[in-house]
PDB file of C-alpha atoms in Angstrom:
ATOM      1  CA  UNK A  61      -7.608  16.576  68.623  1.00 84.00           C
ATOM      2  CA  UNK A  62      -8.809  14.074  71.087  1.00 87.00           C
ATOM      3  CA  UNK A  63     -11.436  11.432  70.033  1.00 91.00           C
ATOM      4  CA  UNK A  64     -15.032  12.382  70.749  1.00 94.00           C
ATOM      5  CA  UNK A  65     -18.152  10.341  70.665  1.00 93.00           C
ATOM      6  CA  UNK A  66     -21.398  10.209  69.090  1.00 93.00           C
ATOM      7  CA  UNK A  67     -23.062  11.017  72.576  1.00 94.00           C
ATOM      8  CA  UNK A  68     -20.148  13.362  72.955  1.00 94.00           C
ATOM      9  CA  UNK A  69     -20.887  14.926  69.869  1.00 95.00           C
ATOM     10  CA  UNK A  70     -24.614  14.900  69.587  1.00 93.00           C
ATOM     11  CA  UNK A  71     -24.541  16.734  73.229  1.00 94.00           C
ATOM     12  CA  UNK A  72     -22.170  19.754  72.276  1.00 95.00           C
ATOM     13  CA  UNK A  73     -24.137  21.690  70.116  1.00 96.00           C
ATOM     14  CA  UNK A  74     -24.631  24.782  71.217  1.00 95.00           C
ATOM     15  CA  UNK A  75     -26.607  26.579  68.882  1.00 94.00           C
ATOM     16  CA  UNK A  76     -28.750  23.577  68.065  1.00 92.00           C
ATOM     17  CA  UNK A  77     -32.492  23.219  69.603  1.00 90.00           C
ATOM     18  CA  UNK A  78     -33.192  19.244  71.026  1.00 91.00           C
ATOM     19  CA  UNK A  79     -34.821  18.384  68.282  1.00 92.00           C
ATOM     20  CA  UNK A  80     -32.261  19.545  65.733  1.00 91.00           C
ATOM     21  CA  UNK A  81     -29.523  17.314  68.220  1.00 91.00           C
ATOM     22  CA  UNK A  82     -31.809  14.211  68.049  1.00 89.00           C
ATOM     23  CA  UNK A  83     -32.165  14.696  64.348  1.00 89.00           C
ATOM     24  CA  UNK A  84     -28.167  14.870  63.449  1.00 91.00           C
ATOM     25  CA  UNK A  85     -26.623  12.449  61.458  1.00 92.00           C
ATOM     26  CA  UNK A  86     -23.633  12.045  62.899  1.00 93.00           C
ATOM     27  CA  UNK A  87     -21.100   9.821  60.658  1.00 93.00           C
ATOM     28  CA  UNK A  88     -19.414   6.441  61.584  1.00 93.00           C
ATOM     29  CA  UNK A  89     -16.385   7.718  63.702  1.00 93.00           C
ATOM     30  CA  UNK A  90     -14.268   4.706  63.584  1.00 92.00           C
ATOM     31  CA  UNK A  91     -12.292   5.437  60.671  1.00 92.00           C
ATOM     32  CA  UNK A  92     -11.747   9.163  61.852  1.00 94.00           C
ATOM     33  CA  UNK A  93      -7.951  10.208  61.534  1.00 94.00           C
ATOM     34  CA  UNK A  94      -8.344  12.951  64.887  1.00 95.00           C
ATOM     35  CA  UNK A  95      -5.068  12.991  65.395  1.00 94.00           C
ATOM     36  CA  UNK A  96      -4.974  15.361  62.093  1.00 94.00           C
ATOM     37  CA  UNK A  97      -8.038  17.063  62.880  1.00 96.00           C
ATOM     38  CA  UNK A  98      -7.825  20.287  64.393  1.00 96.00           C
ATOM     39  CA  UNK A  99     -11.869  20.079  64.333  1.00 96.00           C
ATOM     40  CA  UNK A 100     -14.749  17.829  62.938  1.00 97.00           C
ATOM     41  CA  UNK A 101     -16.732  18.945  60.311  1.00 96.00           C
ATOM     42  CA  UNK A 102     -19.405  16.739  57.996  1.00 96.00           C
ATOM     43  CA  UNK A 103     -21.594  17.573  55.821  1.00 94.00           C
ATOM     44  CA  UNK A 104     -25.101  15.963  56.034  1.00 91.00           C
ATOM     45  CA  UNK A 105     -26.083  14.374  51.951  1.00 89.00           C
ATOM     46  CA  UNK A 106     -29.738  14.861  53.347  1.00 89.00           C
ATOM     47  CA  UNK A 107     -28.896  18.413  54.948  1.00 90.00           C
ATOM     48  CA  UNK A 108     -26.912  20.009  51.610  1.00 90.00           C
ATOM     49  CA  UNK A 109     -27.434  23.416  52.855  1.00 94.00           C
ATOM     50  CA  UNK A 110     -26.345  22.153  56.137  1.00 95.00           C
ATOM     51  CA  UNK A 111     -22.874  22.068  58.041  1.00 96.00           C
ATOM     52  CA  UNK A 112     -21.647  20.970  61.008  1.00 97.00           C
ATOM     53  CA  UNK A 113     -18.437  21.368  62.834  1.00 97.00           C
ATOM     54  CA  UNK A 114     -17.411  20.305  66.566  1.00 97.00           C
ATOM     55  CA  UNK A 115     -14.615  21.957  68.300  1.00 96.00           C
ATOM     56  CA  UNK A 116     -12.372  21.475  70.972  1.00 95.00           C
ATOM     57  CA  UNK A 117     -12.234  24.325  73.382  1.00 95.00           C
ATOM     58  CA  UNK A 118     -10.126  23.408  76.555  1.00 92.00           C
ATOM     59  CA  UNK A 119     -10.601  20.085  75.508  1.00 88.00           C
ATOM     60  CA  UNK A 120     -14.661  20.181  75.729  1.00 93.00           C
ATOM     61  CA  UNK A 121     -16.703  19.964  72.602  1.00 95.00           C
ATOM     62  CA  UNK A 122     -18.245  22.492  71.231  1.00 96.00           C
ATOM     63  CA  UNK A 123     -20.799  21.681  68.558  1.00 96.00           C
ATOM     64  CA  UNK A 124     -22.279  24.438  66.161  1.00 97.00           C
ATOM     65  CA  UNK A 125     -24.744  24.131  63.147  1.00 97.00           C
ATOM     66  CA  UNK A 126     -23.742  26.144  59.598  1.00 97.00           C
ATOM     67  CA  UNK A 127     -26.077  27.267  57.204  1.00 95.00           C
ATOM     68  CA  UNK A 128     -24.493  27.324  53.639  1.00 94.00           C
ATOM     69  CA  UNK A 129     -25.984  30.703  52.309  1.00 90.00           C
ATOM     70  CA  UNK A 130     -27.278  29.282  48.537  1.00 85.00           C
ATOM     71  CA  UNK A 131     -25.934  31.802  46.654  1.00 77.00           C
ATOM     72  CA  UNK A 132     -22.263  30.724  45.888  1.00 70.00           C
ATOM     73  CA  UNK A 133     -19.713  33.656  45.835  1.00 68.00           C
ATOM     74  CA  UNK A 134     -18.832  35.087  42.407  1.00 71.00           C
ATOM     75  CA  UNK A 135     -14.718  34.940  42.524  1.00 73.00           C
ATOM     76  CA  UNK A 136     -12.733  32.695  44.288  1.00 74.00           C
ATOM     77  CA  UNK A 137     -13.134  33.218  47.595  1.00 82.00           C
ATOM     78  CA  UNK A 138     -10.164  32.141  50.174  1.00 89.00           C
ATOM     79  CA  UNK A 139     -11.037  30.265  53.296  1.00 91.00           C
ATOM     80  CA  UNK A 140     -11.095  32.104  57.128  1.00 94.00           C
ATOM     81  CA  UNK A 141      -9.605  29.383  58.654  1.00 95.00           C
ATOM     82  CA  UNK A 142      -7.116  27.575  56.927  1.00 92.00           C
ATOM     83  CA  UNK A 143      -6.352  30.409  54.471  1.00 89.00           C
ATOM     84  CA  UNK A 144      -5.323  27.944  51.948  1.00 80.00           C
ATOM     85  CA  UNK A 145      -4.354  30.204  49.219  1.00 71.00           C
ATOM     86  CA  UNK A 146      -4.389  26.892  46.543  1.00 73.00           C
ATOM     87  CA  UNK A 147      -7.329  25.599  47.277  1.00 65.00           C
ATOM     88  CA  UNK A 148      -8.056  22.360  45.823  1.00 66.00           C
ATOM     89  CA  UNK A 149     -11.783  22.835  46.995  1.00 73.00           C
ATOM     90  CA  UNK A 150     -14.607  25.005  46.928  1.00 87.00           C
ATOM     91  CA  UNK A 151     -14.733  27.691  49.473  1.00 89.00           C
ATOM     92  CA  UNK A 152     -18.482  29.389  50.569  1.00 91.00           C
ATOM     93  CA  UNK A 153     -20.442  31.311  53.220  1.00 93.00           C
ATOM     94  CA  UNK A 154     -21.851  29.348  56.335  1.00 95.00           C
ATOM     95  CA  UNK A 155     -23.688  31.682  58.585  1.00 95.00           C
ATOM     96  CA  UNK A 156     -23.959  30.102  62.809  1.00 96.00           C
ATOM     97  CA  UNK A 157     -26.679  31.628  65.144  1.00 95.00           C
ATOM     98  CA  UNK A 158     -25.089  32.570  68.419  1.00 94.00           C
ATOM     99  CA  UNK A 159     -25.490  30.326  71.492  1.00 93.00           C
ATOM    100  CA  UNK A 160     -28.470  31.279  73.794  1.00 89.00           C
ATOM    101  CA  UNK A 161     -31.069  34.423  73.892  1.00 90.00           C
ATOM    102  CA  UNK A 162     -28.722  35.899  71.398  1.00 90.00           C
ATOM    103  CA  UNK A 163     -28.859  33.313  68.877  1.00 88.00           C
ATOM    104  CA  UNK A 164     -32.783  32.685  69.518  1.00 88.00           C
ATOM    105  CA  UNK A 165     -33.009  36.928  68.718  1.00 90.00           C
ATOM    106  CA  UNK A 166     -31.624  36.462  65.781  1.00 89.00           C
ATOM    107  CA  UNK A 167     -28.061  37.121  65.943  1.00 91.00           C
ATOM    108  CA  UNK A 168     -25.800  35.451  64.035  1.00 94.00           C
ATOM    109  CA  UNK A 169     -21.907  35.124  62.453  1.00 95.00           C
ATOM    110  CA  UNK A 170     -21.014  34.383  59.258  1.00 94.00           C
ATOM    111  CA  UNK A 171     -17.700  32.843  57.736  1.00 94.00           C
ATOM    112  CA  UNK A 172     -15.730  31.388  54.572  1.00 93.00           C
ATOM    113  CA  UNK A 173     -15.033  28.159  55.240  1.00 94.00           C
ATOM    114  CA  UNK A 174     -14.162  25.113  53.089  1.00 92.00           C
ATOM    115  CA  UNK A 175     -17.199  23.630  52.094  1.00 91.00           C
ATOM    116  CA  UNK A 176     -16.499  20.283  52.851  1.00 92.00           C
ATOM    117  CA  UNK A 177     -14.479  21.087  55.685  1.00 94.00           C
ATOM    118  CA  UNK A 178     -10.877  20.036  54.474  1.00 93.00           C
ATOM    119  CA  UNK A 179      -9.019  22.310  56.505  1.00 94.00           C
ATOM    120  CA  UNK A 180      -7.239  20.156  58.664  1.00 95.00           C
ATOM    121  CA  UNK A 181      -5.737  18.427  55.789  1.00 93.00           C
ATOM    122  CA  UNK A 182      -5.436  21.608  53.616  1.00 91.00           C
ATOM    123  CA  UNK A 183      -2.719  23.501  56.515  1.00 92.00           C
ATOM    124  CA  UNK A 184      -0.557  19.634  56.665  1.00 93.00           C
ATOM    125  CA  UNK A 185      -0.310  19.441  52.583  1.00 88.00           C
ATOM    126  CA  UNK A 186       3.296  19.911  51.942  1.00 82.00           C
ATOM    127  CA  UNK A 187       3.849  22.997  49.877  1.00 80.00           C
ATOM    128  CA  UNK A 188       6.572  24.428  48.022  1.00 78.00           C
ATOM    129  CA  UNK A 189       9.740  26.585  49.382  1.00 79.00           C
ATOM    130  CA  UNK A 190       8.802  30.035  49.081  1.00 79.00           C
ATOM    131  CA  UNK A 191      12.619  30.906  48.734  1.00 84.00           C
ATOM    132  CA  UNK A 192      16.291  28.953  49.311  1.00 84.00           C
ATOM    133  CA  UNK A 193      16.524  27.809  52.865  1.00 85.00           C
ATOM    134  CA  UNK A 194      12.986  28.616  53.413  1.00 86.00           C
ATOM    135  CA  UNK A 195      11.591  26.250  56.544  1.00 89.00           C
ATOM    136  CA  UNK A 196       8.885  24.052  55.231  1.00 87.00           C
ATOM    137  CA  UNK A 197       8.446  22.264  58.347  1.00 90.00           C
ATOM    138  CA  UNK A 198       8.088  25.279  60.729  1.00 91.00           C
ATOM    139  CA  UNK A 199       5.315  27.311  57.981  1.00 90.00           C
ATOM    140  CA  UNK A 200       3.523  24.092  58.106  1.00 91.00           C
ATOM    141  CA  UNK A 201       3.629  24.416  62.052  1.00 94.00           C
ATOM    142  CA  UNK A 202       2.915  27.938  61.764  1.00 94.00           C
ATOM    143  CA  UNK A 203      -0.211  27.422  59.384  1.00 93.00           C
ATOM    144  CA  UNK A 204      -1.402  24.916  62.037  1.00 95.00           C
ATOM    145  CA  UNK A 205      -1.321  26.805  65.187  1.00 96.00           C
ATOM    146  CA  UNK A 206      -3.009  29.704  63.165  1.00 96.00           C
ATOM    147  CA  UNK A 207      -6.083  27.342  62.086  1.00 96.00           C
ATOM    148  CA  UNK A 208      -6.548  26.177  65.704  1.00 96.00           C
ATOM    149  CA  UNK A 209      -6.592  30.294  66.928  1.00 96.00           C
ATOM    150  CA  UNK A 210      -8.916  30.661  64.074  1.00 97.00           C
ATOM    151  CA  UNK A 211     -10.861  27.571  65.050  1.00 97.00           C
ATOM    152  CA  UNK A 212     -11.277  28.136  68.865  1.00 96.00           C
ATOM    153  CA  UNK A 213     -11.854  32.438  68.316  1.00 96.00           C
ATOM    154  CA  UNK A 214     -14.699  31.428  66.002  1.00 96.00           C
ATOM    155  CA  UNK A 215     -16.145  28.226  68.445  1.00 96.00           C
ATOM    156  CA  UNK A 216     -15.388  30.857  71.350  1.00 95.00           C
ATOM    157  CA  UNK A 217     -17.388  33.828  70.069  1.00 95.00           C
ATOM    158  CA  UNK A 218     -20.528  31.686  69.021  1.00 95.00           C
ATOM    159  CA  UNK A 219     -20.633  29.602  72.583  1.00 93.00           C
ATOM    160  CA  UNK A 220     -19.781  32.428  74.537  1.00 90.00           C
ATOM    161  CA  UNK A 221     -22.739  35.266  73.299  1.00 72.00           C
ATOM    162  CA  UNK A 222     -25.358  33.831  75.980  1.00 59.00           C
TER     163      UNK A 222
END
């Protein structure tokens, strides 16, 4: 993922009104590894039923606001995106209004996600052979392409409902 910036960032949300753009708290971005990201997701301490994620889509930024439903799910859920079947985190429902008239009617998509947004690092973990001669490196490419398809589908069908 290519390195955005705050003004990069703050602009790109697509679902957000001004004010809710001028309000973000976007983190410090120095320290941001986005060579492993395959988005950028925070969390916002003053927000905690907040999310928000910015995605590259044909190497543009698309920003889009989450809203963590406050009811937390009653098994263990497994995340859309990464599909992380060992989870070493919590997994819940965001819900995203659409971008435009569509999102201002009301309509809106909901997802599993990690709730800190660790999926990035959760599709590079190393895991274990599955069987002898099994391809570690290739699943591990595999599980990456699939979290950008699920990434960009997802940043695609909320930008894209005006």
């Amino acid at each position: 993922m290519h390195a955005f910036t705050e003004k990069d960032i703050r602009a790109s949300f697509v679902n957000a009104s001004l004010r809710e753009r001028n309000a973000l708290v976007v983190p410090a971005l120095a320290h941001v590894e986005w060579e492993n990201l395959d988005y950028f997701g925070w969390r916002d301490p003053k927000q905690p039923l907040a999310g928000f994620i910015v995605i590259p889509v044909d190497d543009e930024p698309v920003g889009i606001l989450l809203r963590q439903t406050e009811q937390r799910t009653r098994t263990r859920a497994q995340c859309s995106w990464c599909e992380d079947v060992t989870l070493p985190n919590e997994v819940v429902l965001f819900s995203a209004k659409r971008a435009g008239k569509a999102g201002r009617n009301g309509d809106t998509v909901g997802t599993l996600l990690c709730e800190n947004f660790e999926c990035s690092a959760n599709v590079r973990r190393p895991m274990p052979p599955a069987y002898l001669g099994f391809d570690v490196k290739a699943a591990r490419e595999r599980r990456i392409e699939a979290l950008q398809s699920h990434v960009d589908r997802f940043a695609r069908d909320i930008r894209d409902s005006r």
